[in-house]
Structure formats: C-alpha cells, structure tokens
Amino acid sequence: MIASCTPMPTATDRDNETQNSSAQSGSSEQIVLAIGGESEEGYDPTLGWGRYGAPLFQSTLLKRDENLDIVNDLATDYTISEDGKTWTVTVREDAVFSDGEPLTAADVAYTFNQAAQSGGLTDVTQLETATAIDEATVELKLKQPQSTFVNRLITLGIVPEHAHGEDYARNPIGSGPYKLVQWDEGQQLIVEANPNYYDGPPGIQRLVFLFLDEDSAFASAKAGQAQVAAVPQSLAVQTIEGMTLRDVTSVDNRGLLFPFLSANSKTTPDGDPIGNDVTADLAIRQAVNYAIDRQTLVDGILEGYGSPAYGPVSGLAWEEPEASIEDGQIEQAKEILAEGGWQDSDGDGIVEKDGLDAEFTILYNASDSIRQALALATVEMLEPIGIRVSVEGKSWDDIEPLMHSNVVVFGWGSHDQTEMYNLYHSQSAQGDYNNAGYYANQAIDGLLDLAMGAPSEAEAITYWQAAQWNGDQGVTTKGDAAWAWLVNLDHTYFVDDCLDVGQSQVEPHGHGWPITANIADWTWTCP
Amino acid sequence: MRLGLLLIAVAIFTFVLLSLSPIDPVQAYIGADMMQISADQQALIAERWGLDQPFWNRFLDWLGQILQGNLGVSLVFNRPVSEVIAARFQASLQMLAIAWLLSGLLGLALGTLAGAVAGSWIDRVIRLYAYTLAAAPTFWVALLLLIVFAVSWRIAPVCCAAPPGVLSQNVTVWQHLHHLLLPAMTLSIIGIANITLHTRQKLIEVLHSDYVLFALAQGENLWNIVRYHGLRNILLPAITLQFASLSELFGGSVLVEQVFAYPGLGEATVQGALRSDVPLLVGIVFFSALFVYIGNTLADLAYPIIDPRIRLGGQMNR
C-alpha cells in the first residue's frame, strides 16, 4: 500500500508543467483538488449527480447554508399546500445555462419529471407530476405528503430541457458556477468558471480534480501538487508545509447494529436467519451502550479527529440532545445487566441468563481498518462487564446474509432524514440494509410516520427528535437502544494556507466531495 | 467460422457465469446511499438496466443484440460498451505494444546469449533472472518498480496516463511516453522470462545436433553457427510463444493498470467486476478473445515466412 502512493514531481515534470502553466502551485487562476468524487456514469443530476457537495455544473432550487439551514438558490420563494401534497416554487429569472439559453420553470418541471423516472441515485418516486404554470412558477404534485422531499429541491441540479440527451452526462450544461472543460475518465476533471453564473463569477477561475486514492492524495499535497487533499484520520497527524489541516465535523457515523428479535423468529425473503437471543434482550443492548467509552475510541482510533455518537444524526438540527448519555460507565452497565437477570453464576467471567451465555459476534467489512479497530476495541470494553464478543472481518457480500442475526459495524450519516426513517421503521425491514436488525416499535413507527408526513422540514423536526427520545421512549440508549452508535468521523483535509474555503457544513457520509458544497465562494488570499 | 463459434461460446459462457455472481449490481451501484433510496426507486434502477426481467428473457434479448453487433450499455459507465472498450483500449494498446515488443526482442536476445554460452556464468545470471521473474507475481514486480523508480529515485510518475491539470491537446509526446514507460516495463519484464528460457532450451538442442557438429568440424565459429543455423530454428518456438503470450499480457495488464492507476481496459475490467457490470465484462471478454485469436492467427501466418518447410505444398516433398 505504501507503494501505491506518492506521485512525486520529477525534474522533467516540473519543467513541462511550468510550460503548460499547470499543477505546480495554486493561484486564483487555478487550484488542484485531490478529494475523490468521480462519478463514473457522468454528471447528470437526474441520475443522482450532486446528491452531496456541489453539483458544480448545475444549480439547485434550494441549498443548505453552512448551518444546514435551507436557503434559496434558483428558487426565490416556495410554498407548500395545507395537505402537504403541492409544492409551488417560483424561480429566479436571471439564471442562464452555460450555453446561453435562459433557465425557465419548464426546465425545472422537466428535470423533476425526468428524475422521477430515470432510475438513478436520486429518489423522486413520491413525485406525481411537475408542471410549469408560467415562465417562473413550477408546481410539484406529490403522491403523499413527504417532509423529506425538500431534500430533492436541495440536491437535484436543474438540467436544460433543450440539451438533455443521451450524451448529457458527459457534456453537462447547467446554470452552476463551473462548466466542464475536460474529463479524463479515471484520472482527472478540469472545470472552468461559468461567466454566465447568476451569483457572480466564482473566486477560483479553474479547478482540477484529481481522482487519486487517499495515500496518493496526501503525497500529491506533500509534493505541492494539490491545494486541497482529503486524507484519512491516520494521515491527518502529519504536517505539510504551507498547508493547514482542516478538520470538518461530520455525521459520518459508525455504530453497532443489534438484531432486535429473538433467534429463529422468522427469516428474510431470501431465507436468511433473523434475530439473536442475546441482543434481543434490552439489558444487553443498554449495557453495551453504557459500557463503551466513546471518547477513548475517538482518541485512540481516530487520532482525536472525531466525536462520540449517541444517535444517528449527531450535529444536525433534528438531533435530540437529551438522548445523549454518560458513557464508559462499567458499574452502571453491570447494574443494568443484573437487573435484567444476567448473572455470572458459574464464575467464568461471562454473565448468563437462563443458561444462555452473554456472547455475540461483531461482523465488520474487512477492507476498512477503522471498523476493524472499533470492533476490536469493543471486545476489550465489554469484557469487564461480562459480555464475551468475538469479531470477524468479511466482505459485504458475506456479511449480507448474516447481518440480521449478528451485530454488524455499519456507517451511515446523511442530511436527508429519510435515512433515519429507514434505519428504524419496522416497515423498512425487508431483508436488506434498511433496518437490518428488524427493530420494531409501534410508537416509534407512529412518530416516524408523523415526521415523514409533516408538510415541512421545520414541522417534522419535533417528531424526528421525539423518535430518538421523548422522555419516555425512543430508539436511542435510554429507550430501546436499537443500536450502539459509537463515533462520528471528522473529515480531514489538508488545505493550502492561501486558500480560503469559508465555513464548512457538518458533512454527510462520504469523505471528500462534501467539502465542495460552498466551492463557488472559495477565494485565493495570496497575491 | 471457427472464430464466430468461439466468440459465441465465450460470450454465452461469460454471460451465464456472471449472471450467477453473488454481487447485486443494483446494490453495488447504490452503495452507501442505500438508506435514501426507496424500494420503488431500486425497482426503477433495475428496470433501467433490464434486471427486472427473468433470466431467460434477458439472455435471449442480449443474444439477439449481440448477433446484431450491439454489445449493450455498460452499467458502471452509462455509455455503450463498444465506446468504453474503444476509449480504454486506446490507452492500453500503446502500453501493450511497447511491452510486447520489448519482451519479445529482449527475451530472444537473452535466450540466444544464454543458450550459446550454456553453462557459463553469463548463462547462470540470465537463468537466475529468468527463474526469479517467472516466479514473481506481476503486481509485486509493479510495486517494486514503483518504489524504486517513482518513490525513491523520482524519475517516473506514480500514476495516471497524463500529468494533472494539462489539457489533452497540450500533453507532449514525451509526457505521454513518460507516463507509459513504467507500466510497460513491468509487463515486459515479466514476459521476458518465458521467452528467454524456451529460446535457450531450443538453442542448446540445435547446438547439439549433427549439422552443427558438422559445421564445427568445418571450422565455423560459434557466432556464425548461431546466426546461420540457430536463429531460424529458435525463431519458431519464440514466435509461437510471443503471440501466445498476448493472453498473459492482457491478463497482466489488469494488475499493472491497477497498481499504476493507469486508466486502461484492465482498470475498467476491475470496476466492471466489482459492480457486476455484465454487459461491460462480456464485452471485454469478447474483445480479449478476439485479440488473442488474432494474435495466434498472426503467428500461424508468420510460420511459412520463417520456415519454408511449412509453406503450402511442402508435404509433396515427403
């Protein structure tokens, strides 16, 4: 692995590159970013391009600012009908596509209708139809009220109806801050400022995105070839001259999924087993949550670049702060186990109940060293309270059939609350990754449905929070403890001292591209 | 005719085999966005790729398209398979060509030298080199070269096919070669061993023949014997091997391109396999079968030029 990194500039490279006025050092003319993010299938928003970070070539109706508050972008205003099924959006009239054609409500309607049937990575299936009422007004009719639909207005870049054909993904035309110059597939993407951008020209004229793995990204930053590099936490402790480490809080979480039902209660549609007698016991799940010392995990495994996670939506506006607990509490965990009827009667150091030893296996994706370390640390932390854990690294294909009956290290984290709904709603458990533990609580289902059916995000927040913990029940530790959330990874980037990247959002799962969310505002501060 | 049958058989075999792969292309495509994509949307994705159809429908549909020369659309790259292969093969072709020529010429030269002075220290050094490399895995050699030339000595770039930030029309020939050289060298180094050992063996055989003994008795020196009696005889196995090695070369390029992050056909193969992209993989297998078949045919055609005894009508003399 050490070898697959380090693209060092050579003497000849340097000569050539100065001649071509390229890649050596940054300026307001050009910066090089090694933050991954290549979209192999091209840059078509109706297929899911731009679902996090900046869509770059296109612009969206709404966007989230640095505090994740929803603000207007292409939209000048939007209203939602009483029943929550009709969204009426007015569109600004000064937006122009990079080919010179004006952007109208018809393009917006086309984009939404197209995305609803295109089978890509953006889910607009709740849309019944989108219609342009006049030049600047578009009406989106939903099949059901869906508070999370606002996320589609935030992530779906508007494409031009007149230029959206088969080759669009490779020749994107949009109203965004940049336009495509060249894409060498598997290598790099070169983009240039769009002179027609309605929000004024972006601060950096030309961007070069290198698609390197993390080790190579670090090496290219160290060689002065890249001005922004996404690096893993393990490399963040290094220093690079002329660059500062930027440590961005994220909701990119890791946690332990517990099978919620007892063993052999049923099987998935594919015939895989569901349930685990040990983790089906609330006392076990709560004890694990209390015994784990999350700050130690952050310091030891993430080199301090992370934060403890007590729920699935840390740091977002819909997090319930009351759901947090005081963790690393060995005594309290032992008490919970004792109250739950788990006792070590045969003196082997493992508690048991009705002849069942408190032991389970944690599965993790073998190619991810952080997940491995988290699993191993959990073993150590649960030993003192008398729970015996074994760990096994496997590929996702091998984990899938086992994930409904074993504890698994998963990682999620999104700005879209749909994820929380699918993590916990009993109807989501269909034998795949959604609610893989088959967690089921009618009251929680009710709250999640209320949140989803609320007309707007603001009104839904109360319900999202209540589902986490409402003082009586919830999915987090004090309630059903359906998961043991462990940590949120900070996303670490080396950024050139001369580059001002503004204030970053709390980033979703996916280290790299999310930092581009405000890329049009980046500026080069050195002469 | 034979080629046609071969291609059909290869394509059908690959399609069936890949369809049995445990990787679900829809889930591989969605990846970490799993939680935001509803079941309805997953069904839409499957529909877009025709995966909602039963296996036999998909198979017959695909076979019909193949017969009309349509390889389908790649799931990973969202563009026609033929375009993906054309673009990727362009990048790979130069690398393969350089590697192939280098390994052929160097292998022949080393093998001849070793065979001519069999038993001497030169022979031993060459043999040691050949045995070591014949046993060395491609990716290991690639990593080794990368560490030495790119990381320690810094005389070669570590990745990609062009320097970063340079528009394709501004990439100079030298920059192009510079990025090509290390992967091509890795591939050729591996290929050399095989040819060297076989050539050496054949030359030793020739040198122990009666006609060489006769030539020696007439006072001919070793180098003239190698030149006039040896070369033609050893060329045949060398050429057979060299063309047969096209398949190994092709396989090796998958690993080498991965190590050097070189965006060629091999890299596309890996991506296709990881995401169960059946049309792309079948297309690539199809194409590589064609590639190897052409190589072997060329070898067949080269025989009569080198050895007059193989020419048509040669049997009559018997």
Short mmCIF file of N, CA and C in Angstrom, two decimals, chain B residues 4 31 40 51 86 89 93-94 103 118 121 137 167 187 206 222 228 231-232 241 260 303 310 312 316:
data_model
loop_
_atom_site.label_atom_id
_atom_site.label_comp_id
_atom_site.label_asym_id
_atom_site.label_seq_id
_atom_site.Cartn_x
_atom_site.Cartn_y
_atom_site.Cartn_z
N GLY B 4 -16.17 -17.27 -35.23
CA GLY B 4 -17.56 -16.96 -34.87
C GLY B 4 -18.06 -17.86 -33.77
N GLY B 31 -24.61 1.58 -3.15
CA GLY B 31 -23.56 1.71 -2.14
C GLY B 31 -24.05 2.34 -0.86
N ASP B 40 -39.11 1.49 -4.28
CA ASP B 40 -39.63 1.89 -5.59
C ASP B 40 -38.51 2.33 -6.51
N LEU B 51 -32.95 -5.46 -15.40
CA LEU B 51 -32.72 -6.54 -14.45
C LEU B 51 -34.02 -7.06 -13.85
N ALA B 86 -13.39 0.95 -26.74
CA ALA B 86 -12.56 1.69 -27.69
C ALA B 86 -11.69 2.70 -26.96
N PHE B 89 -9.17 0.87 -24.63
CA PHE B 89 -8.16 0.07 -25.31
C PHE B 89 -7.12 0.97 -25.94
N LEU B 93 -3.46 -0.02 -25.47
CA LEU B 93 -2.79 -0.57 -26.65
C LEU B 93 -1.32 -0.19 -26.71
N GLN B 94 -1.04 1.11 -26.47
CA GLN B 94 0.35 1.54 -26.56
C GLN B 94 1.20 0.84 -25.51
N SER B 103 9.54 -7.29 -24.62
CA SER B 103 9.74 -8.62 -24.04
C SER B 103 10.16 -9.60 -25.12
N ALA B 118 25.91 -21.73 -22.91
CA ALA B 118 25.30 -22.52 -21.85
C ALA B 118 26.33 -23.02 -20.84
N TRP B 121 29.02 -18.37 -16.67
CA TRP B 121 28.41 -17.52 -15.64
C TRP B 121 27.35 -16.60 -16.24
N PRO B 137 5.02 -12.65 -8.98
CA PRO B 137 3.70 -12.16 -9.39
C PRO B 137 3.80 -10.75 -9.99
N LEU B 167 -4.45 20.08 -20.36
CA LEU B 167 -5.46 19.73 -21.35
C LEU B 167 -4.89 18.71 -22.31
N LEU B 187 5.29 -4.93 -17.45
CA LEU B 187 4.69 -6.00 -18.24
C LEU B 187 5.75 -6.75 -19.04
N VAL B 206 19.64 -27.28 -30.66
CA VAL B 206 20.21 -27.08 -32.01
C VAL B 206 21.72 -27.27 -31.98
N LEU B 222 31.34 -20.18 -33.40
CA LEU B 222 30.07 -20.28 -32.68
C LEU B 222 29.04 -19.25 -33.15
N TYR B 228 23.50 -18.59 -38.52
CA TYR B 228 23.01 -19.25 -39.73
C TYR B 228 22.18 -20.51 -39.45
N LEU B 231 19.34 -19.26 -35.37
CA LEU B 231 18.27 -18.27 -35.31
C LEU B 231 16.96 -18.74 -35.93
N ARG B 232 17.05 -19.26 -37.14
CA ARG B 232 15.81 -19.68 -37.80
C ARG B 232 15.10 -20.77 -37.01
N LEU B 241 5.41 -18.62 -28.92
CA LEU B 241 5.27 -18.18 -27.53
C LEU B 241 4.89 -16.72 -27.45
N PHE B 260 -0.67 1.05 -11.12
CA PHE B 260 -0.22 2.36 -11.58
C PHE B 260 -1.38 3.34 -11.79
N TYR B 303 4.67 -18.39 -39.68
CA TYR B 303 5.47 -19.62 -39.81
C TYR B 303 6.05 -19.80 -41.21
N ILE B 310 7.26 -25.20 -43.99
CA ILE B 310 5.86 -25.19 -43.60
C ILE B 310 4.96 -24.65 -44.71
N LEU B 312 2.77 -24.01 -48.02
CA LEU B 312 1.78 -24.88 -48.63
C LEU B 312 2.42 -25.69 -49.76
N MET B 316 4.38 -32.34 -50.33
CA MET B 316 4.64 -33.14 -51.54
C MET B 316 6.06 -33.69 -51.57
#
